[in-house]
Short mmCIF file of C-alpha atoms and ligand atoms in Angstrom, two decimals:
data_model
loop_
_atom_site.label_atom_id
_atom_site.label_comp_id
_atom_site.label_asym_id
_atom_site.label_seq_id
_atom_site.Cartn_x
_atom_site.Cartn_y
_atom_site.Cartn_z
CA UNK Y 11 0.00 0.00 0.00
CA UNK Y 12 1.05 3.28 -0.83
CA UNK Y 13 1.38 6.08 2.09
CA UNK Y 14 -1.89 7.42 2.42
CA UNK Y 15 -3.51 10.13 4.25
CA UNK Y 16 -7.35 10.17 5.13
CA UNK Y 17 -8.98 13.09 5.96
CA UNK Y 18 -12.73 14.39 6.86
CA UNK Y 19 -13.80 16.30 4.02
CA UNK Y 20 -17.35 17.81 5.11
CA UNK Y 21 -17.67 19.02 8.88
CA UNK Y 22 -16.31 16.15 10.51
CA UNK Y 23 -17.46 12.68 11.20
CA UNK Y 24 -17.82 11.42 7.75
CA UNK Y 25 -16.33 7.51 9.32
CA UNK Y 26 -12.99 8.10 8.57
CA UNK Y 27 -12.13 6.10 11.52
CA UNK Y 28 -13.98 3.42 10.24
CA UNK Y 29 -11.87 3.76 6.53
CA UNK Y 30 -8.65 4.43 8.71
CA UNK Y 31 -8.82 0.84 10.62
CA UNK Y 32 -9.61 -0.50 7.16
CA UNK Y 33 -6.57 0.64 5.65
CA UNK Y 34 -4.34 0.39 8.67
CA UNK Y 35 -4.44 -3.87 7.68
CA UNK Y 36 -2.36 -2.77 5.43
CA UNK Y 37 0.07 -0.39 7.48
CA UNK Y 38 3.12 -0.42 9.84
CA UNK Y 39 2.20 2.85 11.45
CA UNK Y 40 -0.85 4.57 12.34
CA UNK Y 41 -0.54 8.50 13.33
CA UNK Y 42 -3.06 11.41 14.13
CA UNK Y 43 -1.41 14.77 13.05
CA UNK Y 44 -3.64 17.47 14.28
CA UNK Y 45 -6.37 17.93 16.77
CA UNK Y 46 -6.93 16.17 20.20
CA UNK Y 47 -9.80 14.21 22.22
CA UNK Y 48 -12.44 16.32 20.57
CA UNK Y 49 -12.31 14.10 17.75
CA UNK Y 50 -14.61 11.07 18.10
CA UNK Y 51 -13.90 8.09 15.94
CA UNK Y 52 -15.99 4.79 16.08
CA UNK Y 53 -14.84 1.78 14.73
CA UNK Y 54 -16.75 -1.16 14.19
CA UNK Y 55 -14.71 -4.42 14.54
CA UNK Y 56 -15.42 -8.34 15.44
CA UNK Y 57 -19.02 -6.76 16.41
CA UNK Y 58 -17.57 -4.44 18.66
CA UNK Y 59 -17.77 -0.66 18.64
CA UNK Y 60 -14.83 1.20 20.24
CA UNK Y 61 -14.92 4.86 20.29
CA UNK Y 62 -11.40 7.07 19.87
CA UNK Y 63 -10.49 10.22 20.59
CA UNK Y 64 -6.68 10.52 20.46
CA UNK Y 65 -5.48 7.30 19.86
CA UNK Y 66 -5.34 5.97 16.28
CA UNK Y 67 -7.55 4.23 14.76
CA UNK Y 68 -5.73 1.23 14.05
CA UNK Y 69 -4.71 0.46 17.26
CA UNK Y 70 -6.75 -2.60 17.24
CA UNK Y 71 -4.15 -4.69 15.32
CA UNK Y 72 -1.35 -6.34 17.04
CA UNK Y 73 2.21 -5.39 15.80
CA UNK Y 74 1.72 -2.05 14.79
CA UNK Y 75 2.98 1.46 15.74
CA UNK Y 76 0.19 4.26 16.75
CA UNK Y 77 1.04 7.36 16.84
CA UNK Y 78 0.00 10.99 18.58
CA UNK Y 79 2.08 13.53 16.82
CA UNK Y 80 3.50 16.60 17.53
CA UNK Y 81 0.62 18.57 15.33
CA UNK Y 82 -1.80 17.09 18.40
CA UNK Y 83 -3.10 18.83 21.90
CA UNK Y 84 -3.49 15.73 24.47
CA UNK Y 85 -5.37 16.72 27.72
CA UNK Y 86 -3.71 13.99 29.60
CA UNK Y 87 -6.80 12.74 31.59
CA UNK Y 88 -8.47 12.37 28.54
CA UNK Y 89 -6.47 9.80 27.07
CA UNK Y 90 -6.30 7.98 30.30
CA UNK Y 91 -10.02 7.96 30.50
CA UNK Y 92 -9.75 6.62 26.83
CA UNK Y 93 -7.42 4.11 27.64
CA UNK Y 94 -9.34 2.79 30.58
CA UNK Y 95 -12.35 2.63 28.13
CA UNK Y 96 -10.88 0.67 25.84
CA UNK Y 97 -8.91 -2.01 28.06
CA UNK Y 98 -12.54 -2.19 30.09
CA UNK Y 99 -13.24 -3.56 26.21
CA UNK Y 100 -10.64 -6.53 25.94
CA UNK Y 101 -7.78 -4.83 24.58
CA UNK Y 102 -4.74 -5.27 26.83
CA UNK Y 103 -3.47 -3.17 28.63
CA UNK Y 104 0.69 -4.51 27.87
CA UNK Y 105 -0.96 -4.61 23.84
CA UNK Y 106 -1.60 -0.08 24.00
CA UNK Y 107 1.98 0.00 26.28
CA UNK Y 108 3.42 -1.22 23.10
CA UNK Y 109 1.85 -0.25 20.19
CA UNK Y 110 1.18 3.66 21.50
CA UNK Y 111 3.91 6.21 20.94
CA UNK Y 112 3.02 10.28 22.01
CA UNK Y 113 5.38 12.40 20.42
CA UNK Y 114 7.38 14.55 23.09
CA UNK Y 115 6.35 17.56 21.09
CA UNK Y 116 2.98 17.65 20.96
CA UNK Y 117 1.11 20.39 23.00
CA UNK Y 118 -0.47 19.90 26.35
CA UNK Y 119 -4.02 20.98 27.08
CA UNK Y 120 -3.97 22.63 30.82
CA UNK Y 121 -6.68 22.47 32.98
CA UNK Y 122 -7.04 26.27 32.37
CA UNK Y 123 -7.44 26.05 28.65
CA UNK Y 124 -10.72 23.69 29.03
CA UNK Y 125 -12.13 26.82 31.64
CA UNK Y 126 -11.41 29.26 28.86
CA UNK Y 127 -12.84 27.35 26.48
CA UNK Y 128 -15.97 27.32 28.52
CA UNK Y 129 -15.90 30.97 29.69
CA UNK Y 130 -15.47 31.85 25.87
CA UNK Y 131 -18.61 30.08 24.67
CA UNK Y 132 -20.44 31.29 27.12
CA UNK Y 133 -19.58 34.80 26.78
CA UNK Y 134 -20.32 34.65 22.95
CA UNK Y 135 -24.14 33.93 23.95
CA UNK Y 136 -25.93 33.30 20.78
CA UNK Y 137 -22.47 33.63 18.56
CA UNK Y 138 -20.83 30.72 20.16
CA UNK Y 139 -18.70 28.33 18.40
CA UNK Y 140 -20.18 25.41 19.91
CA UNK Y 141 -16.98 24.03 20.69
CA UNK Y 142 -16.71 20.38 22.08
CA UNK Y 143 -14.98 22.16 25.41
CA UNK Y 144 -11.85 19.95 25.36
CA UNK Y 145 -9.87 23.18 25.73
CA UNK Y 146 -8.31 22.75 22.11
CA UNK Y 147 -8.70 26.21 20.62
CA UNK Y 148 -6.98 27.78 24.05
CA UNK Y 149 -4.33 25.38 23.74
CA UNK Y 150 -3.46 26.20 19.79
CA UNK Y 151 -4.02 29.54 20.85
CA UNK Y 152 -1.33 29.31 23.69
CA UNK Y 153 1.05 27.02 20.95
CA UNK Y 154 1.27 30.05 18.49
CA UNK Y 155 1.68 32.86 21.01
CA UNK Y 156 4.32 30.71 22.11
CA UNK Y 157 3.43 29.85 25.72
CA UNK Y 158 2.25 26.53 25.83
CA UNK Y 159 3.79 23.69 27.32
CA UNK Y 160 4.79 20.56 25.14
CA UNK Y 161 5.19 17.16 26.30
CA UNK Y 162 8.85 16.92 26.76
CA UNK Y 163 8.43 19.60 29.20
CA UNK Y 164 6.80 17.83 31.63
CA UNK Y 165 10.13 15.25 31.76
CA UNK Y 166 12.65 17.68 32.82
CA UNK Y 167 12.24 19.63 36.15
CA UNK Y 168 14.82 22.28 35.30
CA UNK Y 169 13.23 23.45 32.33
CA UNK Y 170 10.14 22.65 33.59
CA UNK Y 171 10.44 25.55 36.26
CA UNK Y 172 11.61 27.55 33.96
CA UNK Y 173 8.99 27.98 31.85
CA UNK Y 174 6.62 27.87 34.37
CA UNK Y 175 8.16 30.99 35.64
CA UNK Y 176 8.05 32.51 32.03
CA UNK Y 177 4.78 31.22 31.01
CA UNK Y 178 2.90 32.42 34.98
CA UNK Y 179 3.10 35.98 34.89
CA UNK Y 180 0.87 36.43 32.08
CA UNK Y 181 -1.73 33.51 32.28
CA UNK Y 182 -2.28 34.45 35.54
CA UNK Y 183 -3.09 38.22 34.47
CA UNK Y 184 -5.47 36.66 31.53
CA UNK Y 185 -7.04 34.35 33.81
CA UNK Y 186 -7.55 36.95 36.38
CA UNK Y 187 -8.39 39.88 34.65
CA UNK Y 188 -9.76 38.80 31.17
CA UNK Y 189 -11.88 36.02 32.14
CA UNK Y 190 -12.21 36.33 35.74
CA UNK Y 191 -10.81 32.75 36.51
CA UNK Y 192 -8.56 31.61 39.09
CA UNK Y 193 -4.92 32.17 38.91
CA UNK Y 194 -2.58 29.40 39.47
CA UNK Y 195 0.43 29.32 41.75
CA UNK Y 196 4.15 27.80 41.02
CA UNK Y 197 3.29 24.71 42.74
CA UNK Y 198 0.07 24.35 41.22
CA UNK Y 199 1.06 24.03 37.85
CA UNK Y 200 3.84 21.72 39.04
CA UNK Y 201 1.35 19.37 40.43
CA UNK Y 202 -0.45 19.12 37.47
CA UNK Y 203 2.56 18.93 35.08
CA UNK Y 204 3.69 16.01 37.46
CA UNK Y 205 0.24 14.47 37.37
CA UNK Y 206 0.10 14.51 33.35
CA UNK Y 207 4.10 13.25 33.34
CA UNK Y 208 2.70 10.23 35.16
CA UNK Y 209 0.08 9.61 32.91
CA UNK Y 210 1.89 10.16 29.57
CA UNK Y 211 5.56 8.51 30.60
CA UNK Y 212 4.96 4.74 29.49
CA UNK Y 213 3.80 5.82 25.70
CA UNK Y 214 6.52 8.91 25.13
CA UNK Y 215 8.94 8.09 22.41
CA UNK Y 216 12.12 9.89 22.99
CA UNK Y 217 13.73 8.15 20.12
CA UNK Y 218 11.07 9.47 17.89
CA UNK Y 219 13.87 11.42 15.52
CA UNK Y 220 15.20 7.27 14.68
CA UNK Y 221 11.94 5.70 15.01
CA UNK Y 222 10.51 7.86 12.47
CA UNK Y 223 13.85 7.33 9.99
CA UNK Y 224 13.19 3.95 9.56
CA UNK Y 225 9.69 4.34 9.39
CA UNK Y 226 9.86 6.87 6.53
CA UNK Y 227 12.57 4.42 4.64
CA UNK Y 228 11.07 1.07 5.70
CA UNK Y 229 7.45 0.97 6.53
CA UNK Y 230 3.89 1.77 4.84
CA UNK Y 231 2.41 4.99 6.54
CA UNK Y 232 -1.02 5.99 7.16
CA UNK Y 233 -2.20 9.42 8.60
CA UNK Y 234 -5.29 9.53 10.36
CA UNK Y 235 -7.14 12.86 9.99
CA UNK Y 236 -9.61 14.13 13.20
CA UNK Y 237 -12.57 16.97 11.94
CA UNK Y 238 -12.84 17.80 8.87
CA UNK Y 239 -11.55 19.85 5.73
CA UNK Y 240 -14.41 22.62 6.32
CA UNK Y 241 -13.63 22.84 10.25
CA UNK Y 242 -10.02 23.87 8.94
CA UNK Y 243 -9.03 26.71 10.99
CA UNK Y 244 -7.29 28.24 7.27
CA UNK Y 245 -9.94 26.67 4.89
CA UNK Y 246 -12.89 26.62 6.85
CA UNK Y 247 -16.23 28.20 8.10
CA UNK Y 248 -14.26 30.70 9.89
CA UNK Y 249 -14.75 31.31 12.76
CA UNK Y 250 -17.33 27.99 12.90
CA UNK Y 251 -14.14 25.97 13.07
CA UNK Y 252 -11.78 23.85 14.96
CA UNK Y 253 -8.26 24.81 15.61
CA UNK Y 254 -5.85 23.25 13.62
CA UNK Y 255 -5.38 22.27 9.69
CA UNK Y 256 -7.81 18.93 8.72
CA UNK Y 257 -6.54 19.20 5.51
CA UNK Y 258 -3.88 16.69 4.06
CA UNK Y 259 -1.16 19.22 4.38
CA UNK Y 260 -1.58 19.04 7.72
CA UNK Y 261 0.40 15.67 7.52
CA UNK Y 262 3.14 17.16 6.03
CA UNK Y 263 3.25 19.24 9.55
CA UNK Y 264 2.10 17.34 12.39
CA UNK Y 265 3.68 14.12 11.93
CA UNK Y 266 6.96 14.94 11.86
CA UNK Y 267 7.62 13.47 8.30
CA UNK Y 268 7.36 15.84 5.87
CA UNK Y 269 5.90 16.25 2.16
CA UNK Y 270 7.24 13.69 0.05
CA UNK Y 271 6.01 10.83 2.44
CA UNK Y 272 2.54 11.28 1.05
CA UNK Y 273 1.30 9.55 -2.08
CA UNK Y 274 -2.34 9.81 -1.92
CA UNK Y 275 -4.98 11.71 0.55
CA UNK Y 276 -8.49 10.27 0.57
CA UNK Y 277 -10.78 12.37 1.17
CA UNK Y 278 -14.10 11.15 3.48
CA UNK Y 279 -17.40 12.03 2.54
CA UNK Y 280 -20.61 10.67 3.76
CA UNK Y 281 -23.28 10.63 1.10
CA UNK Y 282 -24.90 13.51 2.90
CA UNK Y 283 -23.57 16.24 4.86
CA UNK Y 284 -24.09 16.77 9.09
CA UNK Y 285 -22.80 19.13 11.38
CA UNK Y 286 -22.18 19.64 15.12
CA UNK Y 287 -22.01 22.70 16.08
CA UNK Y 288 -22.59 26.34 14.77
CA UNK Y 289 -21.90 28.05 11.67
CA UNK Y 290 -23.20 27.70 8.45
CA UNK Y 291 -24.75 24.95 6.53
CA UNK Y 292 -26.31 25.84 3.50
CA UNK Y 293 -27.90 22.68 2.43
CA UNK Y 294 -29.01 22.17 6.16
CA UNK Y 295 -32.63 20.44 6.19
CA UNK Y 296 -34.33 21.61 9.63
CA UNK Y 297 -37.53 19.55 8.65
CA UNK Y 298 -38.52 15.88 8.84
CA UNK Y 299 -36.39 14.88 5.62
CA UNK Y 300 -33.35 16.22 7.82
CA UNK Y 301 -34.90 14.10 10.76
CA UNK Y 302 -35.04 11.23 8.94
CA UNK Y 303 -31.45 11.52 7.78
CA UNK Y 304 -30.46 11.95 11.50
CA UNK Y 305 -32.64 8.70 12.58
CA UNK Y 306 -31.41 6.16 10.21
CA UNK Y 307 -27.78 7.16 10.38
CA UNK Y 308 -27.62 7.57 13.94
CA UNK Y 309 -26.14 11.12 13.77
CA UNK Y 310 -25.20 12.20 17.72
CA UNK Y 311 -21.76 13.18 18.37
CA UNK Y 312 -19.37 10.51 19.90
CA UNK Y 313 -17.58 13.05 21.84
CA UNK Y 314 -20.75 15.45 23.15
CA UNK Y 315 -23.44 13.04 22.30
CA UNK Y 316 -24.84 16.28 20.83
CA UNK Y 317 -27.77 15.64 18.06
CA UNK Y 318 -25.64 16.15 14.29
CA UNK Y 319 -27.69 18.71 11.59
CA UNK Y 320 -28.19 16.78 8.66
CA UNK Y 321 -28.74 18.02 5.09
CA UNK Y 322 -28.15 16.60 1.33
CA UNK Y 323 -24.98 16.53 -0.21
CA UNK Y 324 -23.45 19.65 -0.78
CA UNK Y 325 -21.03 19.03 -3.90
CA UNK Y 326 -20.41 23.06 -4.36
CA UNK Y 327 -18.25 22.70 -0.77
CA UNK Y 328 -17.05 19.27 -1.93
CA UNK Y 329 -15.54 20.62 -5.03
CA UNK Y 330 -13.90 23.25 -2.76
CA UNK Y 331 -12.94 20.80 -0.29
CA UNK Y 332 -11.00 18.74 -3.10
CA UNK Y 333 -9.08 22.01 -4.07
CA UNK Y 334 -7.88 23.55 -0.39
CA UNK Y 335 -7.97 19.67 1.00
CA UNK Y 336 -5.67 18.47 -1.59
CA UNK Y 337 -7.79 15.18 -2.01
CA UNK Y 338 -6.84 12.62 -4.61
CA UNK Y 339 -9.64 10.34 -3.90
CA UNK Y 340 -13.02 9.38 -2.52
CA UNK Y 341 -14.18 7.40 0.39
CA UNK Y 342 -18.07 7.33 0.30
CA UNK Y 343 -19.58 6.06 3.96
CA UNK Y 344 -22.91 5.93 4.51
CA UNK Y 345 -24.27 5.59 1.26
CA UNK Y 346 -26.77 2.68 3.10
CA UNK Y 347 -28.64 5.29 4.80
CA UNK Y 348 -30.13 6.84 1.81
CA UNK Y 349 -31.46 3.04 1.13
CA UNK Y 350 -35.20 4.10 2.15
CA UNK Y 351 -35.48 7.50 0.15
CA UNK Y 352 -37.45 7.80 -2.81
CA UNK Y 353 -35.30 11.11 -3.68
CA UNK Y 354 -31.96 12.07 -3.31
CA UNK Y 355 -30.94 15.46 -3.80
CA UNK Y 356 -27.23 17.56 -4.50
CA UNK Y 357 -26.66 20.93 -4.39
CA UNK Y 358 -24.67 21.72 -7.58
CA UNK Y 359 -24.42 25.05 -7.03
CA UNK Y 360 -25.36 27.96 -4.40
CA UNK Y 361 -28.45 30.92 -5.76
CA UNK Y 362 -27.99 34.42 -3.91
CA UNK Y 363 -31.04 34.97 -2.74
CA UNK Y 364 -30.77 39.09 -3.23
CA UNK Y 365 -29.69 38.74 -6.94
CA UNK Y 366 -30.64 35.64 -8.62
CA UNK Y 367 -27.42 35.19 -9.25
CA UNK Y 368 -25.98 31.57 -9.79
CA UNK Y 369 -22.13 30.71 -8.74
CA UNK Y 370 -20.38 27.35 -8.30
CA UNK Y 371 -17.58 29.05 -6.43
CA UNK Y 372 -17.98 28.39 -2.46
CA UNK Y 373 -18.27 31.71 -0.76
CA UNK Y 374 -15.54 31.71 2.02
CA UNK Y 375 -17.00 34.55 3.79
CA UNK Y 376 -19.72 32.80 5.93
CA UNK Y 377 -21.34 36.32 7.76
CA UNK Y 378 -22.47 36.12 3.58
CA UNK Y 379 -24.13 32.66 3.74
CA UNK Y 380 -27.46 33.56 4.98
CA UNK Y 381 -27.77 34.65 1.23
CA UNK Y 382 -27.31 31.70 -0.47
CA UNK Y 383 -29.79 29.01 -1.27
CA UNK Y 384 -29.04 25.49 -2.90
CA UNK Y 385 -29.86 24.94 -5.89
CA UNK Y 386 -30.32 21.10 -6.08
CA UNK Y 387 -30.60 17.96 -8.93
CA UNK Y 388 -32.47 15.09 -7.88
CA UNK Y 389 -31.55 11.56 -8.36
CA UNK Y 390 -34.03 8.78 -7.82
CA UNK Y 391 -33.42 6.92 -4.80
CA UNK Y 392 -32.47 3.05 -4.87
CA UNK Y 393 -35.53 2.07 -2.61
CA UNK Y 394 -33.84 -1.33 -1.46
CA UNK Y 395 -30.89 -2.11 1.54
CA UNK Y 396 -27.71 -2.37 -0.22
CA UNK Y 397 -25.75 -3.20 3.40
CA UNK Y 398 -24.77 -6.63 2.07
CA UNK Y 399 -23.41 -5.32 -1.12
CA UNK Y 400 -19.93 -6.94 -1.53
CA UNK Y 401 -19.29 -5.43 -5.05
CA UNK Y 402 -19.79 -2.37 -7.19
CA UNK Y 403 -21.83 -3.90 -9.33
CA UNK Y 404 -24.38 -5.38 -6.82
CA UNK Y 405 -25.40 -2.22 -5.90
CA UNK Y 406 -28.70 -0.80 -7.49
CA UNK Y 407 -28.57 1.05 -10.46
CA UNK Y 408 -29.98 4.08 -9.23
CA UNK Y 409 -27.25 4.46 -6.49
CA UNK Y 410 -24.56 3.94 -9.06
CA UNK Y 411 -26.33 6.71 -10.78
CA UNK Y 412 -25.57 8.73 -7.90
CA UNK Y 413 -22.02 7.89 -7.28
CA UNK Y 414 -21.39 8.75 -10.87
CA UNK Y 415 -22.77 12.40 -10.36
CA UNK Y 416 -20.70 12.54 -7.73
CA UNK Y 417 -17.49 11.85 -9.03
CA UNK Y 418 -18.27 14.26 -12.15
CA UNK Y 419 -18.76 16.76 -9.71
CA UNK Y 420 -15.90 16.17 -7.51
CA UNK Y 421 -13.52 15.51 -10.50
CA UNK Y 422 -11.83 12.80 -8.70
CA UNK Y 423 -12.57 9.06 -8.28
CA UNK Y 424 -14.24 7.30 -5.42
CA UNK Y 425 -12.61 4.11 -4.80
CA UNK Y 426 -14.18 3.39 -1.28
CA UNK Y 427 -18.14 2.91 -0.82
CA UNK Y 428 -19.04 2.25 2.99
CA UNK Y 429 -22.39 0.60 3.08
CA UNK Y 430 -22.74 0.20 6.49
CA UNK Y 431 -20.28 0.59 9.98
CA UNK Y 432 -18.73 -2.86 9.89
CA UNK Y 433 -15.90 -3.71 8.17
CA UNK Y 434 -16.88 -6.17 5.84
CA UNK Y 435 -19.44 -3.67 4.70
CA UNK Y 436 -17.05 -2.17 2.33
CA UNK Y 437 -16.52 -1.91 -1.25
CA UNK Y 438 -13.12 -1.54 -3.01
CA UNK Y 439 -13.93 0.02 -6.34
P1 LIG I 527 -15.41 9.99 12.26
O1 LIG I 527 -15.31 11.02 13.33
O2 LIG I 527 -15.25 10.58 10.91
O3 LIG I 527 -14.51 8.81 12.46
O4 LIG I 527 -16.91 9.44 12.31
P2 LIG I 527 -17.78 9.12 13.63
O5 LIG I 527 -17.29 7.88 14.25
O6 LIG I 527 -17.88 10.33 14.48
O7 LIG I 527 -19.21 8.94 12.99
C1 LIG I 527 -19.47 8.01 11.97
C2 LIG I 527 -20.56 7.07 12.42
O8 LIG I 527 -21.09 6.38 11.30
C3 LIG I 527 -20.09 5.98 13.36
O9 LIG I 527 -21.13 5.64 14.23
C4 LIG I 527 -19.77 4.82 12.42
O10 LIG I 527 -19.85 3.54 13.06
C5 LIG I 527 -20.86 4.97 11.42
N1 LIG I 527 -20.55 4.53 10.05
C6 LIG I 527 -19.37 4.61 9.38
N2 LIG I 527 -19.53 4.20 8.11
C7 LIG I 527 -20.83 3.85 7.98
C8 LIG I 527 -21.61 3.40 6.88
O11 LIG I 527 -21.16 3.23 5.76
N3 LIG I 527 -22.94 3.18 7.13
C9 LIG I 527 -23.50 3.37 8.34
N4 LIG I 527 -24.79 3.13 8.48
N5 LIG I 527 -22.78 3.80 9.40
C10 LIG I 527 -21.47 4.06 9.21
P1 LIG I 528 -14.15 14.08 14.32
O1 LIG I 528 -12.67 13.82 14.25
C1 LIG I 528 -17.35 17.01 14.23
C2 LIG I 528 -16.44 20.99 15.82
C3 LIG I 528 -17.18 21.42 17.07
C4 LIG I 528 -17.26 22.91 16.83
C5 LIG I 528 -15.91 23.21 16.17
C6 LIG I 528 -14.85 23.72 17.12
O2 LIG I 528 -14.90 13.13 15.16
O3 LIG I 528 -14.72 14.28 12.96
P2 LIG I 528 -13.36 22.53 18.98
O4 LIG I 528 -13.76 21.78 20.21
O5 LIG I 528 -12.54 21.75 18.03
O6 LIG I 528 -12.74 23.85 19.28
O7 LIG I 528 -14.76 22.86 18.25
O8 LIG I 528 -15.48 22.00 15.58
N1 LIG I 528 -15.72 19.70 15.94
C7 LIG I 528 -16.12 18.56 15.38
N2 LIG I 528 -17.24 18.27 14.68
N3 LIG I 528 -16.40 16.07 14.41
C8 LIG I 528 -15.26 16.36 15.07
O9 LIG I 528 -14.24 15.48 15.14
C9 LIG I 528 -15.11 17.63 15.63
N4 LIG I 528 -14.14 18.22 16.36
C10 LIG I 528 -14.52 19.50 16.53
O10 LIG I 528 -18.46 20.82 17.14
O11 LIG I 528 -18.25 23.18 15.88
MG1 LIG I 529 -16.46 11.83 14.90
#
């Protein structure tokens, strides 16, 4: 298998975790690049559903590297929760000890970033983000001023005080005086740093600069993507969007391995579109047909447990997300929900609602979306259950119909269906 990157390419939760422990059969090393535990990634094996957050989707398999990269935020109690979770499920405890590596320079979410986080969205009232409250966007925020604390700090005492001592001051000032939290003393800080050492110390790879040598020269790579291209903090429905870059560059950055490791980047879409969250949605169905969608395909968030907005398939953002993603193929999940619907619809481009005007081009700008309306084809739906299709050509006419729309739309070639969560229920085109 080649190296291969797989990335969310609507607002997140398109089952890339589900394509990721597909492909990761066929790879030495797992890693996540960006984000932390607000991603929420189900994957469906030997009838067993598992829910990640940080740790890679493929850590499932025995004899195979997973790693959190330096592009991540861990909030340390988070992944230990996550760990407990998942050894309460079978998998051995010895089995993660081996197979999970943290990158000492990935950035650590403090217990004040998560209050921040909260005072934020609730100061924004009706404008809020709708954040998943993990503290991530604090803890970027904190990376690029240049005052956050990465894990290899937390392993050296010296240092350790040190930065405390630089980093102190001025938290304690914002805290205090910008969002009317609770400052932190010396020893405070040191407490938790210690507590979060404790946690992290049996999965840190120190010899990550090697490690990853022989990796690049040796082994088959696979880059596990959390959110999505249009919650890219660059790309996305700014300011409706996550922290970090979703996008397949983001690889290139967060894992420590640079460009030329890369050969393809699939991009995940689900055969309709959801969101958690706020921020724009333009082919957003708030009536039964949207309800429906939501029903069948089970859409509540894994993280918040928050109900997902559903709408059609939105190929004028999909087209964009090809472009700023840099996507070089499709993986299509969910196409099995759309079994019972006697009409499917697209939008193929966006109508401004003040000027009649027609555009293909996705309007960045999303303060401008309220004036946009789809304008949508319609496909006839399938009408049967395709979740025990083994092969492109058992599937229903009609929904070939609609993949083939698709792919002229997106200009690129889907080569994964997903007709339902397990992982048999897949087709290689
Ligand atoms: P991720 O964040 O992109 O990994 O996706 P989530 O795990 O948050 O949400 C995807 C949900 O859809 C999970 O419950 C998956 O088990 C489920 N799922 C994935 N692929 C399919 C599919 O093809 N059909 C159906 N019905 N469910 C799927
Ligand atoms: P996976 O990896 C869906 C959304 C939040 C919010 C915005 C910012 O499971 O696809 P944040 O907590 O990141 O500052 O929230 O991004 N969001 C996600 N939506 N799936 C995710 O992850 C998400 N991670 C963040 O709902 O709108
Ligand atoms: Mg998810």
């Amino acid at each position: 298998m080649q190296n291969t990157v797989v990335v969310g390419a609507q607002f997140g939760d398109e089952g890339k975790a589900k394509i990721t422990d597909l492909l990761a059969m066929k790879a030495d090393f797992i890693t996540r690049f960006q984000g932390g535990s607000n991603a929420g990634h189900t994957v469906v094996a030997n009838g067993k559903k598992y829910a990640f957050h940080l740790i890679p989707s493929g850590i499932l398999y025995e004899n195979k590297i997973c790693m959190i990269g330096a592009g991540c935020v861990i909030k340390p109690d988070d992944l230990d929760k996550e760990i407990k979770d998942i050894v309460s499920q079978g998998v051995s405890i010895e089995h993660i000890k081996k197979s999970l590596k943290i990158s000492p320079l990935a950035s650590i979410t403090m217990k004040y970033h998560c209050d921040i986080d909260g005072y934020s969205e609730n100061a924004l009232g009706s404008n809020k983000i709708g954040t998943t409250k993990k503290g991530i966007g604090p803890t970027y925020t904190d990376k690029y001023r240049r005052s956050g604390f990465k894990v290899e700090d937390l392993f050296n005492k010296e240092t350790l005080s040190k930065k405390i001592d630089i980093i102190l001051p001025l938290k304690n000032k914002e805290l205090e005086f910008v969002y009317g939290l609770k400052p932190y003393t010396k020893e405070e800080l040191f407490d938790e740093c210690e507590h979060y050492r404790k946690i992290l110390a049996p999965y840190v790879d120190f010899n990550w600069q090697d490690n990853l040598n022989e990796i690049k020269n040796n082994k088959t790579i696979l880059f596990e993507g959390a959110q999505g291209v249009m919650l890219d903090v660059d790309y996305g429905t700014y300011p409706y969007v996550t922290s970090s870059n979703p996008i397949a560059g983001g690889a290139a950055v967060g894992a420590s391995m640079g460009v030329k490791t890369i050969d393809r980047a699939i991009g995940v879409f689900k055969a309709y579109m959801t969101r958690v969250g706020e921020g724009a949605f333009i082919t957003e169905l708030t009536n039964s047909t949207g309800e429906k969608l939501r029903e069948i395909g089970g859409e509540f968030g894994v993280t918040t447990g928050r109900p997902r907005r559903c709408g059609w398939f939105d190929a004028v953002s999909a087209k964009y997300s090809v472009l700023v993603g840099g996507l070089t193929e499709v993986a299509l999940t969910k196409l099995d929900v759309l079994d019972n619907f006697e009409e499917i619809k697209v939008a193929t481009a966006y109508k401004n609602k003040n000027t009649g005007e027609i555009t293909k081009q996705y309007p960045t700008n999303v303060f401008t979306h309220s004036e946009f309306e789809p304008v949508y084809e319609t496909y006839k739906g399938w009408m049967s259950d395709i979740s025990k299709c083994k092969s492109y050509n058992e599937l229903p006419q009609n929904a070939k119909i609609y993949l083939k729309k698709l792919e002229e739309l997106l200009g690129i070639k889907i080569t994964i269906i997903s007709v339902g969560p397990d992982r048999e229920q897949t087709i290689f085109v």
